[in-house]
């Protein structure tokens, strides 16, 4: 179960979806969110944070792109191909 700790979003500090993605990534890295743990649905998280669902969808897209990039990087490293 996803335990929503405080996710600080500041309208004056840049784009909200990037702030949200960075904070979720930090929570995953530090173990606040376990690897493989399901994140809340976009509508639910948007409601909890009082932001647009589009903001949450964009943040999840950023996380997915990073995850896919890491998987691609692992495959390249495993095959011995240069990442450059």
N, CA and C atoms as an extended XYZ file, in Angstrom:
252
Properties=species:S:1:pos:R:3:atomname:S:1:resname:S:1:resid:I:1 pbc="F F F"
N         0.842       -1.186        0.000 N   UNK     1
C         0.000        0.000        0.000 CA  UNK     1
C         0.887        1.250        0.000 C   UNK     1
N         0.508        2.209       -0.757 N   UNK     2
C         1.275        3.441       -0.895 CA  UNK     2
C         0.972        4.344        0.281 C   UNK     2
N         1.999        4.675        1.017 N   UNK     3
C         1.849        5.598        2.132 CA  UNK     3
C         2.284        6.965        1.643 C   UNK     3
N         1.323        7.859        1.501 N   UNK     4
C         1.635        9.185        0.995 CA  UNK     4
C         2.185       10.032        2.128 C   UNK     4
N         3.493       10.231        2.075 N   UNK     5
C         4.092       11.183        2.973 CA  UNK     5
C         3.856       12.540        2.333 C   UNK     5
N         4.253       13.567        2.938 N   UNK     6
C         4.034       14.875        2.356 CA  UNK     6
C         4.864       15.026        1.083 C   UNK     6
N         4.201       15.379        0.012 N   UNK     7
C         4.886       15.660       -1.239 CA  UNK     7
C         4.776       17.156       -1.464 C   UNK     7
N         5.860       17.874       -1.190 N   UNK     8
C         5.802       19.331       -1.313 CA  UNK     8
C         5.853       19.764       -2.775 C   UNK     8
N         4.886       20.533       -3.184 N   UNK     9
C         4.863       21.106       -4.523 CA  UNK     9
C         4.780       22.611       -4.369 C   UNK     9
N         5.653       23.298       -5.049 N   UNK    10
C         5.715       24.749       -4.927 CA  UNK    10
C         5.510       25.362       -6.307 C   UNK    10
N         4.429       26.095       -6.460 N   UNK    11
C         4.095       26.691       -7.750 CA  UNK    11
C         5.151       27.675       -8.239 C   UNK    11
N         5.950       28.225       -7.360 N   UNK    12
C         6.960       29.205       -7.779 CA  UNK    12
C         8.316       28.562       -8.093 C   UNK    12
N         8.426       27.259       -7.918 N   UNK    13
C         9.709       26.583       -8.131 CA  UNK    13
C         9.761       25.746       -9.397 C   UNK    13
N         9.007       26.105      -10.394 N   UNK    14
C         9.080       25.366      -11.647 CA  UNK    14
C         7.856       24.509      -11.890 C   UNK    14
N         7.972       23.679      -12.896 N   UNK    15
C         6.858       22.883      -13.370 CA  UNK    15
C         6.494       21.815      -12.333 C   UNK    15
N         5.215       21.726      -12.011 N   UNK    16
C         4.770       20.818      -10.953 CA  UNK    16
C         5.031       19.350      -11.276 C   UNK    16
N         4.814       18.944      -12.520 N   UNK    17
C         4.989       17.523      -12.821 CA  UNK    17
C         6.439       17.093      -12.632 C   UNK    17
N         7.380       17.990      -12.919 N   UNK    18
C         8.793       17.647      -12.704 CA  UNK    18
C         9.103       17.557      -11.207 C   UNK    18
N         8.538       18.474      -10.427 N   UNK    19
C         8.725       18.420       -8.972 CA  UNK    19
C         8.182       17.099       -8.430 C   UNK    19
N         6.990       16.727       -8.891 N   UNK    20
C         6.361       15.494       -8.425 CA  UNK    20
C         7.200       14.281       -8.835 C   UNK    20
N         7.641       14.237      -10.076 N   UNK    21
C         8.454       13.113      -10.546 CA  UNK    21
C         9.747       13.003       -9.739 C   UNK    21
N        10.400       14.144       -9.500 N   UNK    22
C        11.647       14.136       -8.736 CA  UNK    22
C        11.415       13.650       -7.308 C   UNK    22
N        10.306       14.093       -6.712 N   UNK    23
C        10.035       13.686       -5.342 CA  UNK    23
C         9.712       12.186       -5.267 C   UNK    23
N         8.911       11.692       -6.197 N   UNK    24
C         8.597       10.261       -6.207 CA  UNK    24
C         9.853        9.437       -6.443 C   UNK    24
N        10.716        9.903       -7.349 N   UNK    25
C        11.973        9.191       -7.604 CA  UNK    25
C        12.838        9.149       -6.342 C   UNK    25
N        12.892       10.258       -5.626 N   UNK    26
C        13.659       10.308       -4.376 CA  UNK    26
C        13.075        9.337       -3.352 C   UNK    26
N        11.747        9.283       -3.273 N   UNK    27
C        11.102        8.355       -2.331 CA  UNK    27
C        11.419        6.902       -2.688 C   UNK    27
N        11.504        6.603       -3.977 N   UNK    28
C        11.843        5.246       -4.412 CA  UNK    28
C        13.297        4.942       -4.069 C   UNK    28
N        14.205        5.886       -4.359 N   UNK    29
C        15.638        5.682       -4.072 CA  UNK    29
C        15.908        5.492       -2.587 C   UNK    29
N        15.185        6.238       -1.745 N   UNK    30
C        15.440        6.163       -0.305 CA  UNK    30
C        14.675        5.035        0.377 C   UNK    30
N        13.816        4.356       -0.370 N   UNK    31
C        13.081        3.229        0.204 CA  UNK    31
C        11.752        3.598        0.830 C   UNK    31
N        11.360        4.869        0.759 N   UNK    32
C        10.038        5.260        1.274 CA  UNK    32
C         8.936        4.579        0.474 C   UNK    32
N         9.221        4.350       -0.801 N   UNK    33
C         8.348        3.553       -1.662 CA  UNK    33
C         9.178        2.351       -2.068 C   UNK    33
N         8.684        1.165       -1.771 N   UNK    34
C         9.426       -0.052       -2.080 CA  UNK    34
C         9.474       -0.301       -3.576 C   UNK    34
N        10.556       -0.899       -4.019 N   UNK    35
C        10.682       -1.282       -5.414 CA  UNK    35
C         9.560       -2.251       -5.760 C   UNK    35
N         8.873       -1.983       -6.837 N   UNK    36
C         7.762       -2.834       -7.248 CA  UNK    36
C         6.433       -2.473       -6.624 C   UNK    36
N         6.453       -1.562       -5.657 N   UNK    37
C         5.209       -1.132       -5.011 CA  UNK    37
C         4.386       -0.323       -5.994 C   UNK    37
N         3.111       -0.555       -6.000 N   UNK    38
C         2.213        0.157       -6.905 CA  UNK    38
C         1.955        1.565       -6.418 C   UNK    38
N         2.128        2.518       -7.317 N   UNK    39
C         1.799        3.902       -6.998 CA  UNK    39
C         0.291        4.081       -7.117 C   UNK    39
N        -0.253        5.084       -6.450 N   UNK    40
C        -1.695        5.311       -6.565 CA  UNK    40
C        -2.070        5.688       -7.995 C   UNK    40
N        -3.309        5.464       -8.341 N   UNK    41
C        -3.801        5.852       -9.655 CA  UNK    41
C        -3.683        7.350       -9.851 C   UNK    41
N        -3.687        7.768      -11.099 N   UNK    42
C        -3.498        9.182      -11.398 CA  UNK    42
C        -4.605       10.052      -10.821 C   UNK    42
N        -5.830        9.579      -10.894 N   UNK    43
C        -6.941       10.378      -10.357 CA  UNK    43
C        -6.848       10.502       -8.836 C   UNK    43
N        -6.505        9.384       -8.201 N   UNK    44
C        -6.401        9.383       -6.735 CA  UNK    44
C        -5.282       10.314       -6.263 C   UNK    44
N        -4.107       10.205       -6.879 N   UNK    45
C        -2.985       11.041       -6.458 CA  UNK    45
C        -3.262       12.512       -6.757 C   UNK    45
N        -3.879       12.781       -7.900 N   UNK    46
C        -4.231       14.165       -8.234 CA  UNK    46
C        -5.172       14.747       -7.184 C   UNK    46
N        -6.128       13.949       -6.761 N   UNK    47
C        -7.074       14.404       -5.737 CA  UNK    47
C        -6.360       14.646       -4.416 C   UNK    47
N        -5.460       13.727       -4.030 N   UNK    48
C        -4.737       13.869       -2.768 CA  UNK    48
C        -3.860       15.119       -2.757 C   UNK    48
N        -3.237       15.409       -3.904 N   UNK    49
C        -2.303       16.538       -3.977 CA  UNK    49
C        -2.976       17.837       -4.411 C   UNK    49
N        -4.233       17.719       -4.805 N   UNK    50
C        -4.990       18.882       -5.290 CA  UNK    50
C        -4.320       19.519       -6.497 C   UNK    50
N        -3.981       18.645       -7.458 N   UNK    51
C        -3.419       19.101       -8.727 CA  UNK    51
C        -4.215       18.468       -9.854 C   UNK    51
N        -3.963       18.913      -11.049 N   UNK    52
C        -4.605       18.347      -12.229 CA  UNK    52
C        -4.139       16.913      -12.440 C   UNK    52
N        -5.032       16.079      -12.938 N   UNK    53
C        -4.647       14.711      -13.285 CA  UNK    53
C        -3.547       14.729      -14.336 C   UNK    53
N        -3.585       15.702      -15.236 N   UNK    54
C        -2.549       15.822      -16.274 CA  UNK    54
C        -1.163       15.989      -15.652 C   UNK    54
N        -1.091       16.669      -14.519 N   UNK    55
C         0.185       16.854      -13.812 CA  UNK    55
C         0.726       15.502      -13.359 C   UNK    55
N        -0.136       14.677      -12.796 N   UNK    56
C         0.283       13.364      -12.311 CA  UNK    56
C         0.641       12.456      -13.486 C   UNK    56
N        -0.151       12.484      -14.540 N   UNK    57
C         0.141       11.668      -15.720 CA  UNK    57
C         1.518       12.043      -16.278 C   UNK    57
N         1.804       13.337      -16.384 N   UNK    58
C         3.099       13.787      -16.898 CA  UNK    58
C         4.242       13.334      -15.980 C   UNK    58
N         4.040       13.396      -14.669 N   UNK    59
C         5.068       12.954      -13.714 CA  UNK    59
C         5.319       11.453      -13.858 C   UNK    59
N         4.248       10.673      -13.972 N   UNK    60
C         4.395        9.227      -14.145 CA  UNK    60
C         5.096        8.920      -15.468 C   UNK    60
N         4.810        9.711      -16.507 N   UNK    61
C         5.478        9.514      -17.798 CA  UNK    61
C         6.985        9.741      -17.663 C   UNK    61
N         7.371       10.768      -16.913 N   UNK    62
C         8.796       11.042      -16.693 CA  UNK    62
C         9.449        9.857      -15.980 C   UNK    62
N         8.791        9.337      -14.958 N   UNK    63
C         9.343        8.192      -14.227 CA  UNK    63
C         9.465        6.974      -15.136 C   UNK    63
N         8.466        6.756      -15.962 N   UNK    64
C         8.486        5.613      -16.880 CA  UNK    64
C         9.607        5.751      -17.901 C   UNK    64
N         9.816        6.957      -18.425 N   UNK    65
C        10.906        7.190      -19.372 CA  UNK    65
C        12.259        6.918      -18.721 C   UNK    65
N        12.416        7.363      -17.484 N   UNK    66
C        13.686        7.125      -16.782 CA  UNK    66
C        13.895        5.633      -16.554 C   UNK    66
N        12.826        4.948      -16.164 N   UNK    67
C        12.923        3.505      -15.921 CA  UNK    67
C        13.276        2.776      -17.209 C   UNK    67
N        12.633        3.145      -18.303 N   UNK    68
C        12.917        2.520      -19.591 CA  UNK    68
C        14.348        2.797      -20.021 C   UNK    68
N        14.817        4.016      -19.802 N   UNK    69
C        16.187        4.371      -20.141 CA  UNK    69
C        17.187        3.567      -19.347 C   UNK    69
N        16.892        3.349      -18.067 N   UNK    70
C        17.784        2.551      -17.226 CA  UNK    70
C        17.815        1.111      -17.707 C   UNK    70
N        16.649        0.577      -18.075 N   UNK    71
C        16.607       -0.794      -18.576 CA  UNK    71
C        17.390       -0.902      -19.868 C   UNK    71
N        17.234        0.085      -20.751 N   UNK    72
C        17.993        0.083      -22.001 CA  UNK    72
C        19.480        0.151      -21.704 C   UNK    72
N        19.865        0.996      -20.740 N   UNK    73
C        21.264        1.126      -20.368 CA  UNK    73
C        21.829       -0.178      -19.832 C   UNK    73
N        21.032       -0.871      -19.032 N   UNK    74
C        21.480       -2.146      -18.496 CA  UNK    74
C        21.692       -3.147      -19.625 C   UNK    74
N        20.795       -3.137      -20.598 N   UNK    75
C        20.946       -4.063      -21.717 CA  UNK    75
C        22.207       -3.743      -22.501 C   UNK    75
N        22.463       -2.463      -22.730 N   UNK    76
C        23.671       -2.077      -23.467 CA  UNK    76
C        24.903       -2.502      -22.691 C   UNK    76
N        24.908       -2.250      -21.376 N   UNK    77
C        26.065       -2.621      -20.575 CA  UNK    77
C        26.256       -4.137      -20.585 C   UNK    77
N        25.161       -4.861      -20.455 N   UNK    78
C        25.248       -6.317      -20.430 CA  UNK    78
C        25.816       -6.858      -21.731 C   UNK    78
N        25.395       -6.264      -22.839 N   UNK    79
C        25.864       -6.717      -24.152 CA  UNK    79
C        27.247       -6.180      -24.474 C   UNK    79
N        27.751       -5.273      -23.644 N   UNK    80
C        29.066       -4.738      -23.866 CA  UNK    80
C        29.120       -3.616      -24.879 C   UNK    80
N        27.965       -3.078      -25.244 N   UNK    81
C        27.935       -1.984      -26.199 CA  UNK    81
C        28.168       -0.678      -25.459 C   UNK    81
N        28.752        0.253      -26.157 N   UNK    82
C        29.000        1.575      -25.581 CA  UNK    82
C        27.704        2.322      -25.399 C   UNK    82
N        27.580        3.045      -24.286 N   UNK    83
C        26.378        3.849      -24.051 CA  UNK    83
C        26.490        5.208      -24.682 C   UNK    83
N        27.613        5.531      -25.338 N   UNK    84
C        27.782        6.845      -25.967 CA  UNK    84
C        27.248        6.843      -27.385 C   UNK    84
